[in-house]
GROMACS .gro file of C-alpha atoms in nm:
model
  351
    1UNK     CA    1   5.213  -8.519  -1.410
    2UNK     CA    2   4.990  -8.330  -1.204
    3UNK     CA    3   4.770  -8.040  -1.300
    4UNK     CA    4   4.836  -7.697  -1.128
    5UNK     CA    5   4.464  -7.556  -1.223
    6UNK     CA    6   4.602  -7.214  -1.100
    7UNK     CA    7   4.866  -7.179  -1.367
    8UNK     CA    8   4.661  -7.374  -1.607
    9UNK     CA    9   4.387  -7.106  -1.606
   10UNK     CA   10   4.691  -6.840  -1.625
   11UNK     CA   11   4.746  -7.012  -1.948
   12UNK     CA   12   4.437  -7.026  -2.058
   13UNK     CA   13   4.311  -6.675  -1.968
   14UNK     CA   14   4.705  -6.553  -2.193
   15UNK     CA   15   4.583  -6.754  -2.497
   16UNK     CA   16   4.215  -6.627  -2.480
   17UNK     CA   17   4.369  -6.243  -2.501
   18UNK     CA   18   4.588  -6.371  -2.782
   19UNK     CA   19   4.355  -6.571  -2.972
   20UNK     CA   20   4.108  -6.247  -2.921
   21UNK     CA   21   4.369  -6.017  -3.085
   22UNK     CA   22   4.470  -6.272  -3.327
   23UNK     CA   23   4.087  -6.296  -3.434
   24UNK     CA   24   4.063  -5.858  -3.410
   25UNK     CA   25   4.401  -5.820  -3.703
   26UNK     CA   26   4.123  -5.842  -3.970
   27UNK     CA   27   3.900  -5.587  -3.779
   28UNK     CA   28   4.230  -5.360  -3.728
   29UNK     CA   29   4.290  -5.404  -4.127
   30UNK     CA   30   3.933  -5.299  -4.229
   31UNK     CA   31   3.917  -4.974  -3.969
   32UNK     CA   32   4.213  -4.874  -4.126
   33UNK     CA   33   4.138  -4.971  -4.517
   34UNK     CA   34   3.804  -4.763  -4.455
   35UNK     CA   35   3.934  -4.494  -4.240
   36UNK     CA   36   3.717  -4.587  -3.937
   37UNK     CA   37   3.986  -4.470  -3.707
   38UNK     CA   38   4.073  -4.141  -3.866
   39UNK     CA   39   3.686  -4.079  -3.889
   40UNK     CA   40   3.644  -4.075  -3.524
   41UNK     CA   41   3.946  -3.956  -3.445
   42UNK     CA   42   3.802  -3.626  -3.665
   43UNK     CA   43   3.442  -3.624  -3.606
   44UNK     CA   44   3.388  -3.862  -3.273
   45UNK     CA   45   3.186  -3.969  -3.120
   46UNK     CA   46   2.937  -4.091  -3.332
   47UNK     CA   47   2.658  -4.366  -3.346
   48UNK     CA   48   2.772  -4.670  -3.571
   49UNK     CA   49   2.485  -4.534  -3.794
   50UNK     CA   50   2.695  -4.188  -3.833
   51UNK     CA   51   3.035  -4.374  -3.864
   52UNK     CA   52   2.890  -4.593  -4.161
   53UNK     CA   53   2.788  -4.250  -4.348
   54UNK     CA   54   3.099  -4.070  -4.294
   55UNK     CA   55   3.278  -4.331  -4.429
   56UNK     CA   56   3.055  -4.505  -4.705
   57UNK     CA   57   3.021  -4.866  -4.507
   58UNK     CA   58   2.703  -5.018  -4.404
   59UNK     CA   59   2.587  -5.011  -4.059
   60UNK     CA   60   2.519  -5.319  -3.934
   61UNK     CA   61   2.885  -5.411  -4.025
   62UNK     CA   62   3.026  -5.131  -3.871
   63UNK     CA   63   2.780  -5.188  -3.526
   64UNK     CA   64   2.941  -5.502  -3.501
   65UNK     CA   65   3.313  -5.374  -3.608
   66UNK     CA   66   3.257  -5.057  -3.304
   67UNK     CA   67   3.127  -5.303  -3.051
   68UNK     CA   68   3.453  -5.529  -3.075
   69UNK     CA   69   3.706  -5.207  -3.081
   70UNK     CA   70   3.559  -5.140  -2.757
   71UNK     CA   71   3.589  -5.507  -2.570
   72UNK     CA   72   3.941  -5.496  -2.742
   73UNK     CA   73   3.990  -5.141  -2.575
   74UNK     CA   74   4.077  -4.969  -2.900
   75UNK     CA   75   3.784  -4.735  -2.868
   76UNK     CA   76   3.540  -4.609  -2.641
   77UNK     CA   77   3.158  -4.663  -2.551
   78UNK     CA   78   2.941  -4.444  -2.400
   79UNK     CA   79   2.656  -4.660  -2.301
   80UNK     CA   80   2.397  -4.322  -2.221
   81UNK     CA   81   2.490  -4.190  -2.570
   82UNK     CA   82   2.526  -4.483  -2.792
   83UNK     CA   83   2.847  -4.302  -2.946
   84UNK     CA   84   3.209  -4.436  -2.982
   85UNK     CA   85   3.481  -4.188  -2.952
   86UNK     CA   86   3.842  -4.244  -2.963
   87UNK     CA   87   4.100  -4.105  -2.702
   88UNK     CA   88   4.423  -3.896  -2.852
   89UNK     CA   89   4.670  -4.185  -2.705
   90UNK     CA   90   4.427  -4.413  -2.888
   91UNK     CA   91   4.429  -4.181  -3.209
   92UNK     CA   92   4.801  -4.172  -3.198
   93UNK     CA   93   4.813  -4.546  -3.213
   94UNK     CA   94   4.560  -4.603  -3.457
   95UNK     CA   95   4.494  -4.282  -3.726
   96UNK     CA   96   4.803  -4.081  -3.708
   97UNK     CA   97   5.005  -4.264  -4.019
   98UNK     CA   98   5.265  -3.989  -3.961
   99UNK     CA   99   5.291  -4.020  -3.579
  100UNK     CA  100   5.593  -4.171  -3.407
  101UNK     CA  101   5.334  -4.447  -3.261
  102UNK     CA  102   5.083  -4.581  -3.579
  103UNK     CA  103   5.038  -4.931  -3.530
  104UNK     CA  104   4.826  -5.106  -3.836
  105UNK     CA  105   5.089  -5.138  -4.049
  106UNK     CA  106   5.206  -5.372  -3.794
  107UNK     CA  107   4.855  -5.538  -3.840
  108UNK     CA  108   4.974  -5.574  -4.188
  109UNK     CA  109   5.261  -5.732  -4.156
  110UNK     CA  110   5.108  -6.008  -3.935
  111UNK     CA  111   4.805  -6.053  -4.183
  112UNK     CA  112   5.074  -6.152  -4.447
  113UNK     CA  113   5.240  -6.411  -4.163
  114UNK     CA  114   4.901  -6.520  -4.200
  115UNK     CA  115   4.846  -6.556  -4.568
  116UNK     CA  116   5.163  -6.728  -4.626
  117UNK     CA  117   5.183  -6.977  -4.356
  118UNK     CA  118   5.159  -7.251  -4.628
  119UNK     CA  119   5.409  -7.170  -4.819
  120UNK     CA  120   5.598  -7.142  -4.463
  121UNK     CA  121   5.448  -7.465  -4.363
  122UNK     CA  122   5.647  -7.650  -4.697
  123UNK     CA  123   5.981  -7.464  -4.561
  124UNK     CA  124   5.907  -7.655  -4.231
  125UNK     CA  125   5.842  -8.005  -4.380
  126UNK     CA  126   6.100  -7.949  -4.674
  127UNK     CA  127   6.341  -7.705  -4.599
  128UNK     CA  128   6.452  -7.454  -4.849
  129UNK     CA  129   6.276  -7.060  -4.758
  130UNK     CA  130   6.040  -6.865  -4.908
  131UNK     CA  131   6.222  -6.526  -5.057
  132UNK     CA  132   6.053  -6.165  -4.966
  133UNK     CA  133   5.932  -6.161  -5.310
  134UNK     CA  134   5.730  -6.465  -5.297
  135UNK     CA  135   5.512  -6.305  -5.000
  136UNK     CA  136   5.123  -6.147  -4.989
  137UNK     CA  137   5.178  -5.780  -5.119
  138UNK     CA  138   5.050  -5.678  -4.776
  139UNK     CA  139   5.432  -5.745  -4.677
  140UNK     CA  140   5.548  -5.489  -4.828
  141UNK     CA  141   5.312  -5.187  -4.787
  142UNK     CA  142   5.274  -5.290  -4.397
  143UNK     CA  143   5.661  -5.260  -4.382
  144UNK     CA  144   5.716  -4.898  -4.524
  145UNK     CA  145   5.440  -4.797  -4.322
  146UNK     CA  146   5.566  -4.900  -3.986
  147UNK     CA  147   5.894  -4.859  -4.015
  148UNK     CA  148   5.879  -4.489  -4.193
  149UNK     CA  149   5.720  -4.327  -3.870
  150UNK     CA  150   6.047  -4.537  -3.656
  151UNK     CA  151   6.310  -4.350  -3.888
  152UNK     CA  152   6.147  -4.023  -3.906
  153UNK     CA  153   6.158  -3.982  -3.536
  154UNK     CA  154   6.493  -4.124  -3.515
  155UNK     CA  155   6.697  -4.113  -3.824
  156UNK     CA  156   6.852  -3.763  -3.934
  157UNK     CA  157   6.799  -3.631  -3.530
  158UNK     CA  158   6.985  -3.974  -3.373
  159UNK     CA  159   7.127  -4.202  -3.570
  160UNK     CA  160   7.322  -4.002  -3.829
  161UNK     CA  161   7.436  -3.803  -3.576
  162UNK     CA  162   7.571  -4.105  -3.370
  163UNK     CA  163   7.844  -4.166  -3.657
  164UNK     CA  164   8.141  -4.034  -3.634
  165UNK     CA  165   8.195  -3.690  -3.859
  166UNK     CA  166   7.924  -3.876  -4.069
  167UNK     CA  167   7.699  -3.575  -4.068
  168UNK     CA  168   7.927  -3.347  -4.127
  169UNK     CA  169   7.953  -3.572  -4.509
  170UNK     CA  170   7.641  -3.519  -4.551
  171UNK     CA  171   7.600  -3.156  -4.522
  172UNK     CA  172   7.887  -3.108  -4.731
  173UNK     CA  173   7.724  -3.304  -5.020
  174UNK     CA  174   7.808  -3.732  -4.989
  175UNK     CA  175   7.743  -4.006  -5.138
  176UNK     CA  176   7.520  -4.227  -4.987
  177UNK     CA  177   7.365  -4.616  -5.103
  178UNK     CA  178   7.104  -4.784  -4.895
  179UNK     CA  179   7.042  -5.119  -4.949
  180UNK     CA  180   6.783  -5.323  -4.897
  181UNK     CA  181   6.596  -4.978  -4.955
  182UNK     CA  182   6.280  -5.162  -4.998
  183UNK     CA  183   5.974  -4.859  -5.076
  184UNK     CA  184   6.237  -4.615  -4.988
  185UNK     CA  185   6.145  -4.461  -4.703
  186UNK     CA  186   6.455  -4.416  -4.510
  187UNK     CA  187   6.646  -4.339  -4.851
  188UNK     CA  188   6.420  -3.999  -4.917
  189UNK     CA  189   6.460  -3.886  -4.531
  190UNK     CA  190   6.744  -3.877  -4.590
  191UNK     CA  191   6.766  -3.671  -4.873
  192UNK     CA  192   6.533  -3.408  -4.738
  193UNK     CA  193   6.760  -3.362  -4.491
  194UNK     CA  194   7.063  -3.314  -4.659
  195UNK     CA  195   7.017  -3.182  -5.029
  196UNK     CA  196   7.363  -3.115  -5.082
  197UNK     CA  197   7.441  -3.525  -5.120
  198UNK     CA  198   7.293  -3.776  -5.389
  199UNK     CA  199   7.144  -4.084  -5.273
  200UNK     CA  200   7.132  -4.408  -5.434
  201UNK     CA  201   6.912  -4.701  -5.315
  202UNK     CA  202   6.924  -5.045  -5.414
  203UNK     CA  203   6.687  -5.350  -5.386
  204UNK     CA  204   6.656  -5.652  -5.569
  205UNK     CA  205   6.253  -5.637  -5.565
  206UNK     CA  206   6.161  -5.467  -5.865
  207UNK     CA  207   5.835  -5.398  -5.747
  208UNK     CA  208   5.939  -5.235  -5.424
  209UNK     CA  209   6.193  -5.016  -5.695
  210UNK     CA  210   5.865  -4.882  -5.870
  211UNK     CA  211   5.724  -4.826  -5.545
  212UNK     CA  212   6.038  -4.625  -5.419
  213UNK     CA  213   6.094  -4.415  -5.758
  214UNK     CA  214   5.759  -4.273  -5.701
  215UNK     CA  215   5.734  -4.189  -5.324
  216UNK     CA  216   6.100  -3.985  -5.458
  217UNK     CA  217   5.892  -3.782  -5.693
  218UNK     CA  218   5.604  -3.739  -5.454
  219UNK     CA  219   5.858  -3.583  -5.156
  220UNK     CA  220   5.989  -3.366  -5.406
  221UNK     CA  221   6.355  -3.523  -5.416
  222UNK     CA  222   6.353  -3.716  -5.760
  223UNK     CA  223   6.646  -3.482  -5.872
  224UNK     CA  224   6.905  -3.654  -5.596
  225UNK     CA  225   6.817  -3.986  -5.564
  226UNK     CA  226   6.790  -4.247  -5.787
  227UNK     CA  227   6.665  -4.656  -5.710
  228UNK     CA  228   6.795  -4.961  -5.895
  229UNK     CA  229   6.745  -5.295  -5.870
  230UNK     CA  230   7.091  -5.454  -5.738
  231UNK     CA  231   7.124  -5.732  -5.450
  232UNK     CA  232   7.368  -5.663  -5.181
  233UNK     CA  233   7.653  -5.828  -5.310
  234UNK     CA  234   7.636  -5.647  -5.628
  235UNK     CA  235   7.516  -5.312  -5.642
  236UNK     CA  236   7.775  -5.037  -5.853
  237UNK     CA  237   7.932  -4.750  -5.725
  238UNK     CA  238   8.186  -4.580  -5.456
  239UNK     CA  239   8.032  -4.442  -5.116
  240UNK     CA  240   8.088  -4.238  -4.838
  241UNK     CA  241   7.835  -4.395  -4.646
  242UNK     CA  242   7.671  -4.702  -4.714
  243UNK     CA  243   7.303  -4.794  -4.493
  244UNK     CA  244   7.161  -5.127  -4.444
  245UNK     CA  245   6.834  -5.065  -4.240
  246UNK     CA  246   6.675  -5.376  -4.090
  247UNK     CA  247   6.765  -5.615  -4.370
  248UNK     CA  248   7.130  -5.722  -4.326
  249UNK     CA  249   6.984  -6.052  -4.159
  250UNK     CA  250   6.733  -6.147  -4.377
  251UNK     CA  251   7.040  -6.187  -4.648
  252UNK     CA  252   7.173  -6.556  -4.733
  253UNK     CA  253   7.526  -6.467  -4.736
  254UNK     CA  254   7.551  -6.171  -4.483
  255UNK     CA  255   7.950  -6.205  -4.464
  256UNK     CA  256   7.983  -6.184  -4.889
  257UNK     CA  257   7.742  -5.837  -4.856
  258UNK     CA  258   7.927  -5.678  -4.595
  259UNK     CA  259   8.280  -5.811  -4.822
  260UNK     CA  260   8.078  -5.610  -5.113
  261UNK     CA  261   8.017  -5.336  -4.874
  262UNK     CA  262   8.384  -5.307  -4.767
  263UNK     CA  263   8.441  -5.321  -5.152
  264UNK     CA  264   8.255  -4.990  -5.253
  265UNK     CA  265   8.303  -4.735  -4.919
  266UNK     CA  266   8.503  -4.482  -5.018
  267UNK     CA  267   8.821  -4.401  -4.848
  268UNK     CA  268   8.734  -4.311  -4.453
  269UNK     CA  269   8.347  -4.426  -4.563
  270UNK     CA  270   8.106  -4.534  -4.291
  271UNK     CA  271   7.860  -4.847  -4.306
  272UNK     CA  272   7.576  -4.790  -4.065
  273UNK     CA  273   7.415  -5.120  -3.950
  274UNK     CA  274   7.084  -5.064  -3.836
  275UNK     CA  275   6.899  -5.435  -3.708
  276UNK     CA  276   6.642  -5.532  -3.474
  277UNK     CA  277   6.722  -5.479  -3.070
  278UNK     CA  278   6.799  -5.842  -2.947
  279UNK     CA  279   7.006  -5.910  -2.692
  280UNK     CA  280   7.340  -6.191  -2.758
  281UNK     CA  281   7.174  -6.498  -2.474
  282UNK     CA  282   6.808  -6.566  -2.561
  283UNK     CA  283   6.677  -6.581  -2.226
  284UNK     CA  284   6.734  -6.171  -2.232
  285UNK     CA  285   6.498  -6.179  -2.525
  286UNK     CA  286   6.192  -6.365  -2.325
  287UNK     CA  287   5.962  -6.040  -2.350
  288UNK     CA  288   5.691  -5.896  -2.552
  289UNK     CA  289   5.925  -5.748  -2.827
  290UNK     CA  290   6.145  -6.042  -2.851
  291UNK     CA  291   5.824  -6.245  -2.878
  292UNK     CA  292   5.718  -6.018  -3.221
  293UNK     CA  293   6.059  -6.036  -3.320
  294UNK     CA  294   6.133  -6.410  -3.338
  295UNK     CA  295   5.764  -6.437  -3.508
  296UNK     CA  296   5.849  -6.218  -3.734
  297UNK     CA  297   6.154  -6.403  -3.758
  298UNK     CA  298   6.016  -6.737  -3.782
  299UNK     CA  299   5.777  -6.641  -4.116
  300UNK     CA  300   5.974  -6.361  -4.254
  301UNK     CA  301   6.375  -6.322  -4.173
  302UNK     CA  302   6.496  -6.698  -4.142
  303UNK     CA  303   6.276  -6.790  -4.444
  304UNK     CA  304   6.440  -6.512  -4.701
  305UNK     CA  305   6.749  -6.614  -4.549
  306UNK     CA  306   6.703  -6.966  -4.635
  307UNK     CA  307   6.563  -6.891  -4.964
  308UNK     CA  308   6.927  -6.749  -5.092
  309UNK     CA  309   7.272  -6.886  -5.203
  310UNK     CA  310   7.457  -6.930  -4.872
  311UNK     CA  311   7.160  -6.970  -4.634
  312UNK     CA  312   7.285  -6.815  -4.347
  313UNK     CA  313   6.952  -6.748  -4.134
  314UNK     CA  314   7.056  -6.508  -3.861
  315UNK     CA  315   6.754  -6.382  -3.785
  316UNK     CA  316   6.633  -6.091  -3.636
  317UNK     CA  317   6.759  -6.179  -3.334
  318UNK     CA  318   7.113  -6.193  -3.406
  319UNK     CA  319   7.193  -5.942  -3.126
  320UNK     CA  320   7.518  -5.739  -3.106
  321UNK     CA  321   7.813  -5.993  -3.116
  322UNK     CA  322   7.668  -6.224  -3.362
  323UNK     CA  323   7.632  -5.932  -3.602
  324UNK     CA  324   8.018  -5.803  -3.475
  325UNK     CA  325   8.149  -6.152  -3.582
  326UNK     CA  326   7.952  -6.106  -3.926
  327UNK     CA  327   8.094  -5.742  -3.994
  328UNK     CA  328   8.467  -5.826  -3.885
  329UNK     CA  329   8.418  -6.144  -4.134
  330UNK     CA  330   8.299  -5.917  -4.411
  331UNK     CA  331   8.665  -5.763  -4.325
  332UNK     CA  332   8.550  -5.464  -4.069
  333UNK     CA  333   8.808  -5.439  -3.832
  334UNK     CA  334   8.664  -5.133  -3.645
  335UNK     CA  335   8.276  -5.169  -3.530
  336UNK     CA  336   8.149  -5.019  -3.275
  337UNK     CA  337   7.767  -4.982  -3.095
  338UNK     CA  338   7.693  -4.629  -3.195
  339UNK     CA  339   7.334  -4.620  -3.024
  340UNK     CA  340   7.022  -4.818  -2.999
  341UNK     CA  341   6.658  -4.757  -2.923
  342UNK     CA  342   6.376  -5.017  -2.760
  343UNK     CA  343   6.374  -5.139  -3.124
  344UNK     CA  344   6.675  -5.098  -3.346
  345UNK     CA  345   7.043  -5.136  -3.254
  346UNK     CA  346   7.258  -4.881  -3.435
  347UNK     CA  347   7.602  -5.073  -3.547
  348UNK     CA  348   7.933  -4.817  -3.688
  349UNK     CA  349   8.150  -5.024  -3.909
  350UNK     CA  350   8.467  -4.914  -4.090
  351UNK     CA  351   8.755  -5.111  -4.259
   0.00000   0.00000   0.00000
């Protein structure tokens, strides 16, 4: 077949940006492990030499670290000074870890892709998955972190408020279960906001439990919420609303947990579906967040899937009537869309 050298250097020219940013995840881990970001984003700009002290590195490292943050855009370099500075839309990005925007816990999440592409690799030649627990550590932190800043912005002011006479539960004083709670994040939000309910997460990575227990005493809301370990299609207990954020398709046997759900809602209860944005045909999700989403899903979602009794591996592109025929096989006959951002759809299911 012939060559078109136009769309051949396209390709190339795509693949040099990518294998660029690929290369700069490291760099993106290390300015935030070493606060480079929230440095300049507080004292900027400054000379590499004045970064280094304010943040205990060496110099010639961090020369080399400032001079690839600007060729990557991240930063900026004014040549008559010598000094790097960073922009607020920059800072808002990449040093505001409570900011609706903070991106290296993304970087996180795609060093662990990384780090576990063997054991990935052995899923590919052998089948079988590789379960959340068995991944880098990195995982895990890089998840809270990006997706706390998501439901903060969105959670109590959106979401809840999208269910029907859900809120009005809360307020009153509910009971509440999230599972798949992971570090908790979305479980102690939600307590903050509404101290009059109790709130019960579940997860069945112990580790992720420790983790979750103490961000609970660190928020201050230790006395109404507790976190045990339970999978999905056994944790205890009656609930007026049950949450499943971003894990109900990562979960071997999605139809037997949302049968368990079904099992413990209370009379009139709510289960609140929160998963990825993808669209139902897959040529709707040809863009840049449907390409981090079926990555993701490639090393991460289809793999714990696989990893479980039932082996379902929906992935996290599922998209709205592949997770409709899911809930109404759990036994949900009413589900409805109840919102949805760039990022999440927002699913109402009731018996």
């Amino acid at each position: 077949m012939a060559i078109d050298a136009s769309k051949l250097q396209e390709l190339i020219g795509k693949m040099l940006g990518d294998v660029g940013a690929a290369m700069g995840t490291a760099l993106v881990l290390l300015g935030d492990k070493f606060g480079l970001y929230k440095t300049l984003a507080a004292a900027g700009p400054l000379t590499p030499a004045e970064l280094a002290s304010k943040t205990g590195t060496v110099e010639r490292y961090v020369r080399e670290w400032t001079a690839a943050q600007a060729a990557a855009g991240y930063i900026n370099y004014d040549a008559a000074s010598g000094r790097f500075s960073i922009s607020p839309e920059q800072a808002l990005v990449l040093a505001d870890e409570g900011g609706p925007a903070f991106f290296p816990a993304m970087y996180e999440i795609a060093a662990a892709s990384i780090r576990d592409e063997p054991k990935v690799a052995d899923a590919f030649r052998n089948g079988g998955g590789v379960g959340w627990h068995e991944h880098d550590p990195c995982l895990f932190r890089g998840t809270e972190r990006f997706f706390r800043p998501s439901y903060a912005m969105h959670l109590v002011s959106e979401w809840i408020p999208a269910l029907d006479g859900v809120r009005e539960k809360l307020e009153r004083g509910a009971r509440v279960a999230d599972v798949g709670c992971g570090h908790g994040a979305s479980t102690v939000l939600m307590a903050k906001a509404f101290p009059k309910s109790r709130f019960f997460g579940f997860d069945y990575h112990e580790p992720s439990i420790v983790r979750a227990r103490e961000l609970a005493r660190a928020e201050g809301v230790a006395d109404r919420v507790s976190f045990e370990r339970a999978s999905a299609k056994e944790y205890p207990g009656t609930f007026d609303l049950v949450a499943f954020f971003d894990c109900l398709h990562d979960m071997g046997d999605p139809v037997g947990a949302a049968a368990h759900v079904k099992s413990t809602l209370a009379e009139d209860g709510t289960w609140m579906v929160v998963e990825p944005f993808g669209s139902d045909r897959l040529e709707d999700n040809l863009n840049p967040i449907g390409r981090l989403f079926y990555a993701a899903s490639t090393m991460i979602c289809v793999p714990a899937s696989l990893s479980q009794e039932v082996g379902q591996g929906l992935g996290a592109q599922a998209g709205e009537a592949r997770l409709r025929q899911v809930l109404a096989a759990g036994g949900f006959s009413r589900v409805r869309l109840a919102t949805a951002t760039p990022f999440n759809l927002v699913l109402e299911a009731r018996s």
